[in-house]
Amino acid sequence: MLGTIRHHSITPKWARGHVLNGILLVCFLLICPLMFLCSINAMDPNTKSILQLLRLRQIFNGIFLKVNKATVNMMCRVESYVTFGYPNLKSVRELIYTRGYGKLNKQHIGLTDNSIVEQGLGKYGIICVDDLIHEIMTVGPHFREANNFLWPFQLSAPSGGMKKKRNHYVESGDVGNREDYINELIRRMN
């Protein structure tokens, strides 16, 4: 009994219980300006390497991330530098249509036409932007390829500004897990 209580107290609350009908939920991870408040030299090298591994190299960059044990461990390490949550279909659609760029031949190309998506992901059966959105939202079998095709989203500063960049979201700050409230932040930044 004590072991299970200890396990639940060690595992962060946001890392448990986000499986819906046996499907892992997709998480939108967004880098916060807190990373640039402290100097890069003072930042832990492991934290810097995790942020680079997640393709979060600039302020207000955002990516989609599949929630599993490995990514939860990485998010625990960088939680004080990023904000994340579980976006709905409307937010994902708006992000991809307005801020979406794809990688074709190592080039940064806007998703203005379905032929761009077909050239990059046609061999996986993803031939249009709506197929790409569906693959991201359902965390389908080709989620990894679809996510790697997407360039990290470069969002603008949120309208109204950030509240408290140093505090966690549950302490009325900006970093950490926002769960469903990430949709409101995405709309302010899009």
mmCIF file of C-alpha atoms in Angstrom:
data_model
loop_
_atom_site.group_PDB
_atom_site.id
_atom_site.type_symbol
_atom_site.label_atom_id
_atom_site.label_comp_id
_atom_site.label_asym_id
_atom_site.label_seq_id
_atom_site.Cartn_x
_atom_site.Cartn_y
_atom_site.Cartn_z
ATOM 1 C CA MET A 1 0.000 0.000 0.000
ATOM 2 C CA LEU A 2 2.747 2.439 0.918
ATOM 3 C CA GLY A 3 4.594 1.653 -2.316
ATOM 4 C CA THR A 4 1.628 2.620 -4.469
ATOM 5 C CA ILE A 5 1.096 5.864 -2.581
ATOM 6 C CA ARG A 6 4.769 6.689 -2.941
ATOM 7 C CA HIS A 7 4.650 5.903 -6.676
ATOM 8 C CA HIS A 8 1.693 8.231 -7.162
ATOM 9 C CA SER A 9 3.323 11.008 -5.186
ATOM 10 C CA ILE A 10 6.558 10.776 -7.211
ATOM 11 C CA THR A 11 4.869 10.649 -10.612
ATOM 12 C CA PRO A 12 3.641 14.138 -11.547
ATOM 13 C CA LYS A 13 -0.124 14.430 -11.749
ATOM 14 C CA TRP A 14 0.006 15.608 -15.368
ATOM 15 C CA ALA A 15 1.982 12.496 -16.327
ATOM 16 C CA ARG A 16 -0.821 10.140 -15.280
ATOM 17 C CA GLY A 17 -4.291 9.542 -16.619
ATOM 18 C CA HIS A 18 -4.102 11.073 -20.067
ATOM 19 C CA VAL A 19 -5.030 7.924 -21.936
ATOM 20 C CA LEU A 20 -8.407 8.149 -23.633
ATOM 21 C CA ASN A 21 -9.856 4.807 -24.806
ATOM 22 C CA GLY A 22 -6.369 3.294 -24.905
ATOM 23 C CA ILE A 23 -4.927 6.118 -27.057
ATOM 24 C CA LEU A 24 -2.185 8.407 -25.818
ATOM 25 C CA LEU A 25 -3.063 12.066 -26.104
ATOM 26 C CA VAL A 26 -0.951 14.500 -28.076
ATOM 27 C CA CYS A 27 0.647 17.342 -26.169
ATOM 28 C CA PHE A 28 1.583 20.765 -27.501
ATOM 29 C CA LEU A 29 4.836 21.971 -26.024
ATOM 30 C CA LEU A 30 5.711 25.626 -26.182
ATOM 31 C CA ILE A 31 8.917 27.218 -25.049
ATOM 32 C CA CYS A 32 8.501 30.124 -22.662
ATOM 33 C CA PRO A 33 10.592 33.247 -22.382
ATOM 34 C CA LEU A 34 11.817 32.057 -19.000
ATOM 35 C CA MET A 35 14.602 30.213 -20.772
ATOM 36 C CA PHE A 36 16.132 33.513 -21.796
ATOM 37 C CA LEU A 37 15.865 35.108 -18.351
ATOM 38 C CA CYS A 38 18.855 33.166 -17.081
ATOM 39 C CA SER A 39 22.038 33.037 -19.085
ATOM 40 C CA ILE A 40 22.700 30.100 -21.358
ATOM 41 C CA ASN A 41 25.978 29.485 -19.540
ATOM 42 C CA ALA A 42 24.198 29.084 -16.207
ATOM 43 C CA MET A 43 21.666 26.610 -17.613
ATOM 44 C CA ASP A 44 22.193 22.930 -16.945
ATOM 45 C CA PRO A 45 23.785 21.250 -20.016
ATOM 46 C CA ASN A 46 21.255 18.410 -19.840
ATOM 47 C CA THR A 47 18.409 20.915 -19.979
ATOM 48 C CA LYS A 48 19.946 22.638 -22.998
ATOM 49 C CA SER A 49 20.385 19.325 -24.799
ATOM 50 C CA ILE A 50 16.793 18.273 -24.036
ATOM 51 C CA LEU A 51 15.462 21.567 -25.428
ATOM 52 C CA GLN A 52 17.558 21.070 -28.568
ATOM 53 C CA LEU A 53 16.367 17.464 -28.854
ATOM 54 C CA LEU A 54 12.779 18.714 -28.673
ATOM 55 C CA ARG A 55 13.573 21.226 -31.462
ATOM 56 C CA LEU A 56 12.881 24.170 -29.139
ATOM 57 C CA ARG A 57 15.729 26.525 -29.985
ATOM 58 C CA GLN A 58 14.039 29.942 -29.977
ATOM 59 C CA ILE A 59 11.653 31.851 -27.788
ATOM 60 C CA PHE A 60 7.956 31.057 -28.457
ATOM 61 C CA ASN A 61 8.716 27.948 -30.525
ATOM 62 C CA GLY A 62 6.087 25.224 -30.321
ATOM 63 C CA ILE A 63 5.960 21.549 -31.271
ATOM 64 C CA PHE A 64 3.617 18.591 -30.962
ATOM 65 C CA LEU A 65 4.789 15.799 -28.718
ATOM 66 C CA LYS A 66 3.476 12.293 -28.150
ATOM 67 C CA VAL A 67 3.047 11.681 -24.425
ATOM 68 C CA ASN A 68 4.895 8.548 -23.342
ATOM 69 C CA LYS A 69 7.310 7.649 -20.560
ATOM 70 C CA ALA A 70 10.392 9.028 -22.308
ATOM 71 C CA THR A 71 8.801 12.358 -23.205
ATOM 72 C CA VAL A 72 7.308 12.709 -19.712
ATOM 73 C CA ASN A 73 10.797 12.321 -18.236
ATOM 74 C CA MET A 74 12.129 14.968 -20.624
ATOM 75 C CA MET A 75 9.265 17.328 -19.791
ATOM 76 C CA CYS A 76 9.992 16.909 -16.068
ATOM 77 C CA ARG A 77 13.547 18.144 -16.689
ATOM 78 C CA VAL A 78 12.509 21.231 -18.680
ATOM 79 C CA GLU A 79 9.204 22.003 -16.954
ATOM 80 C CA SER A 80 10.466 25.306 -15.537
ATOM 81 C CA TYR A 81 11.331 26.532 -19.052
ATOM 82 C CA VAL A 82 8.288 25.457 -21.106
ATOM 83 C CA THR A 83 4.531 25.437 -20.976
ATOM 84 C CA PHE A 84 2.435 22.617 -22.402
ATOM 85 C CA GLY A 85 -1.061 21.233 -22.570
ATOM 86 C CA TYR A 86 -3.563 19.211 -24.550
ATOM 87 C CA PRO A 87 -4.872 21.171 -27.562
ATOM 88 C CA ASN A 88 -8.238 20.614 -29.193
ATOM 89 C CA LEU A 89 -8.873 20.108 -32.905
ATOM 90 C CA LYS A 90 -9.644 23.785 -33.522
ATOM 91 C CA SER A 91 -6.290 24.902 -32.077
ATOM 92 C CA VAL A 92 -4.311 22.296 -34.023
ATOM 93 C CA ARG A 93 -6.110 23.224 -37.240
ATOM 94 C CA GLU A 94 -5.483 26.962 -36.716
ATOM 95 C CA LEU A 95 -1.805 26.357 -35.910
ATOM 96 C CA ILE A 96 -1.136 24.220 -38.959
ATOM 97 C CA TYR A 97 -3.076 26.429 -41.378
ATOM 98 C CA THR A 98 -1.676 29.765 -40.150
ATOM 99 C CA ARG A 99 1.801 28.919 -38.822
ATOM 100 C CA GLY A 100 2.537 25.574 -40.491
ATOM 101 C CA TYR A 101 5.714 25.017 -42.488
ATOM 102 C CA GLY A 102 7.005 21.754 -43.872
ATOM 103 C CA LYS A 103 10.435 20.336 -44.628
ATOM 104 C CA LEU A 104 11.060 19.414 -48.247
ATOM 105 C CA ASN A 105 14.659 18.698 -49.246
ATOM 106 C CA LYS A 106 15.807 20.395 -46.007
ATOM 107 C CA GLN A 107 13.983 23.586 -46.989
ATOM 108 C CA HIS A 108 11.446 25.564 -44.961
ATOM 109 C CA ILE A 109 8.289 25.690 -47.143
ATOM 110 C CA GLY A 110 4.889 27.091 -46.153
ATOM 111 C CA LEU A 111 1.907 24.729 -46.262
ATOM 112 C CA THR A 112 0.015 26.747 -48.864
ATOM 113 C CA ASP A 113 -0.880 23.797 -51.076
ATOM 114 C CA ASN A 114 -1.763 20.129 -50.590
ATOM 115 C CA SER A 115 0.916 19.149 -53.107
ATOM 116 C CA ILE A 116 3.624 20.137 -50.592
ATOM 117 C CA VAL A 117 2.192 17.721 -48.028
ATOM 118 C CA GLU A 118 1.807 15.036 -50.693
ATOM 119 C CA GLN A 119 5.450 15.368 -51.774
ATOM 120 C CA GLY A 120 6.710 15.116 -48.204
ATOM 121 C CA LEU A 121 4.316 12.539 -46.727
ATOM 122 C CA GLY A 122 2.611 10.886 -49.717
ATOM 123 C CA LYS A 123 4.403 7.585 -49.171
ATOM 124 C CA TYR A 124 2.692 7.339 -45.748
ATOM 125 C CA GLY A 125 -0.789 7.968 -47.155
ATOM 126 C CA ILE A 126 -0.935 11.594 -45.996
ATOM 127 C CA ILE A 127 -1.838 13.582 -49.102
ATOM 128 C CA CYS A 128 -3.440 16.795 -47.824
ATOM 129 C CA VAL A 129 -3.313 19.197 -44.892
ATOM 130 C CA ASP A 130 -6.459 17.678 -43.369
ATOM 131 C CA ASP A 131 -4.800 14.237 -43.377
ATOM 132 C CA LEU A 132 -1.819 15.806 -41.613
ATOM 133 C CA ILE A 133 -4.099 17.358 -38.972
ATOM 134 C CA HIS A 134 -5.875 14.022 -38.507
ATOM 135 C CA GLU A 135 -2.555 12.191 -38.078
ATOM 136 C CA ILE A 136 -1.389 14.698 -35.457
ATOM 137 C CA MET A 137 -4.677 14.723 -33.516
ATOM 138 C CA THR A 138 -5.180 10.958 -33.422
ATOM 139 C CA VAL A 139 -1.479 10.162 -32.853
ATOM 140 C CA GLY A 140 -1.716 7.762 -35.776
ATOM 141 C CA PRO A 141 0.839 5.196 -36.941
ATOM 142 C CA HIS A 142 2.810 7.822 -38.897
ATOM 143 C CA PHE A 143 2.733 10.517 -36.204
ATOM 144 C CA ARG A 144 6.519 10.608 -35.980
ATOM 145 C CA GLU A 145 6.982 11.186 -39.705
ATOM 146 C CA ALA A 146 4.195 13.789 -39.803
ATOM 147 C CA ASN A 147 5.620 15.619 -36.795
ATOM 148 C CA ASN A 148 9.157 15.582 -38.223
ATOM 149 C CA PHE A 149 7.776 16.959 -41.493
ATOM 150 C CA LEU A 150 6.361 19.957 -39.624
ATOM 151 C CA TRP A 151 8.819 22.724 -38.844
ATOM 152 C CA PRO A 152 8.575 23.974 -35.213
ATOM 153 C CA PHE A 153 5.883 26.639 -34.988
ATOM 154 C CA GLN A 154 7.217 30.167 -34.496
ATOM 155 C CA LEU A 155 4.466 31.969 -32.596
ATOM 156 C CA SER A 156 4.259 35.654 -31.746
ATOM 157 C CA ALA A 157 4.271 37.044 -28.215
ATOM 158 C CA PRO A 158 0.876 36.574 -26.539
ATOM 159 C CA SER A 159 -1.476 39.526 -26.724
ATOM 160 C CA GLY A 160 -1.734 40.961 -23.237
ATOM 161 C CA GLY A 161 1.740 39.667 -22.406
ATOM 162 C CA MET A 162 2.862 37.000 -19.981
ATOM 163 C CA LYS A 163 1.728 37.151 -16.355
ATOM 164 C CA LYS A 164 4.581 35.764 -14.273
ATOM 165 C CA LYS A 165 7.257 34.062 -16.306
ATOM 166 C CA ARG A 166 9.066 32.684 -13.276
ATOM 167 C CA ASN A 167 6.089 30.979 -11.617
ATOM 168 C CA HIS A 168 4.329 27.716 -12.424
ATOM 169 C CA TYR A 169 0.869 27.868 -14.006
ATOM 170 C CA VAL A 170 -0.824 26.569 -10.840
ATOM 171 C CA GLU A 171 0.755 29.501 -8.966
ATOM 172 C CA SER A 172 -0.852 31.894 -11.508
ATOM 173 C CA GLY A 173 2.340 31.937 -13.556
ATOM 174 C CA ASP A 174 3.103 30.878 -17.106
ATOM 175 C CA VAL A 175 5.304 27.759 -17.124
ATOM 176 C CA GLY A 176 4.266 24.144 -16.616
ATOM 177 C CA ASN A 177 1.188 22.130 -17.491
ATOM 178 C CA ARG A 178 -1.850 24.109 -18.643
ATOM 179 C CA GLU A 179 -3.888 21.034 -19.665
ATOM 180 C CA ASP A 180 -6.876 22.324 -21.705
ATOM 181 C CA TYR A 181 -6.065 26.001 -21.093
ATOM 182 C CA ILE A 182 -3.250 25.777 -23.659
ATOM 183 C CA ASN A 183 -5.944 26.482 -26.279
ATOM 184 C CA GLU A 184 -6.507 29.985 -24.906
ATOM 185 C CA LEU A 185 -2.755 30.693 -24.972
ATOM 186 C CA ILE A 186 -2.447 29.390 -28.548
ATOM 187 C CA ARG A 187 -5.248 31.725 -29.665
ATOM 188 C CA ARG A 188 -3.505 34.684 -28.006
ATOM 189 C CA MET A 189 -0.219 33.834 -29.732
ATOM 190 C CA ASN A 190 -1.470 32.797 -33.178
#
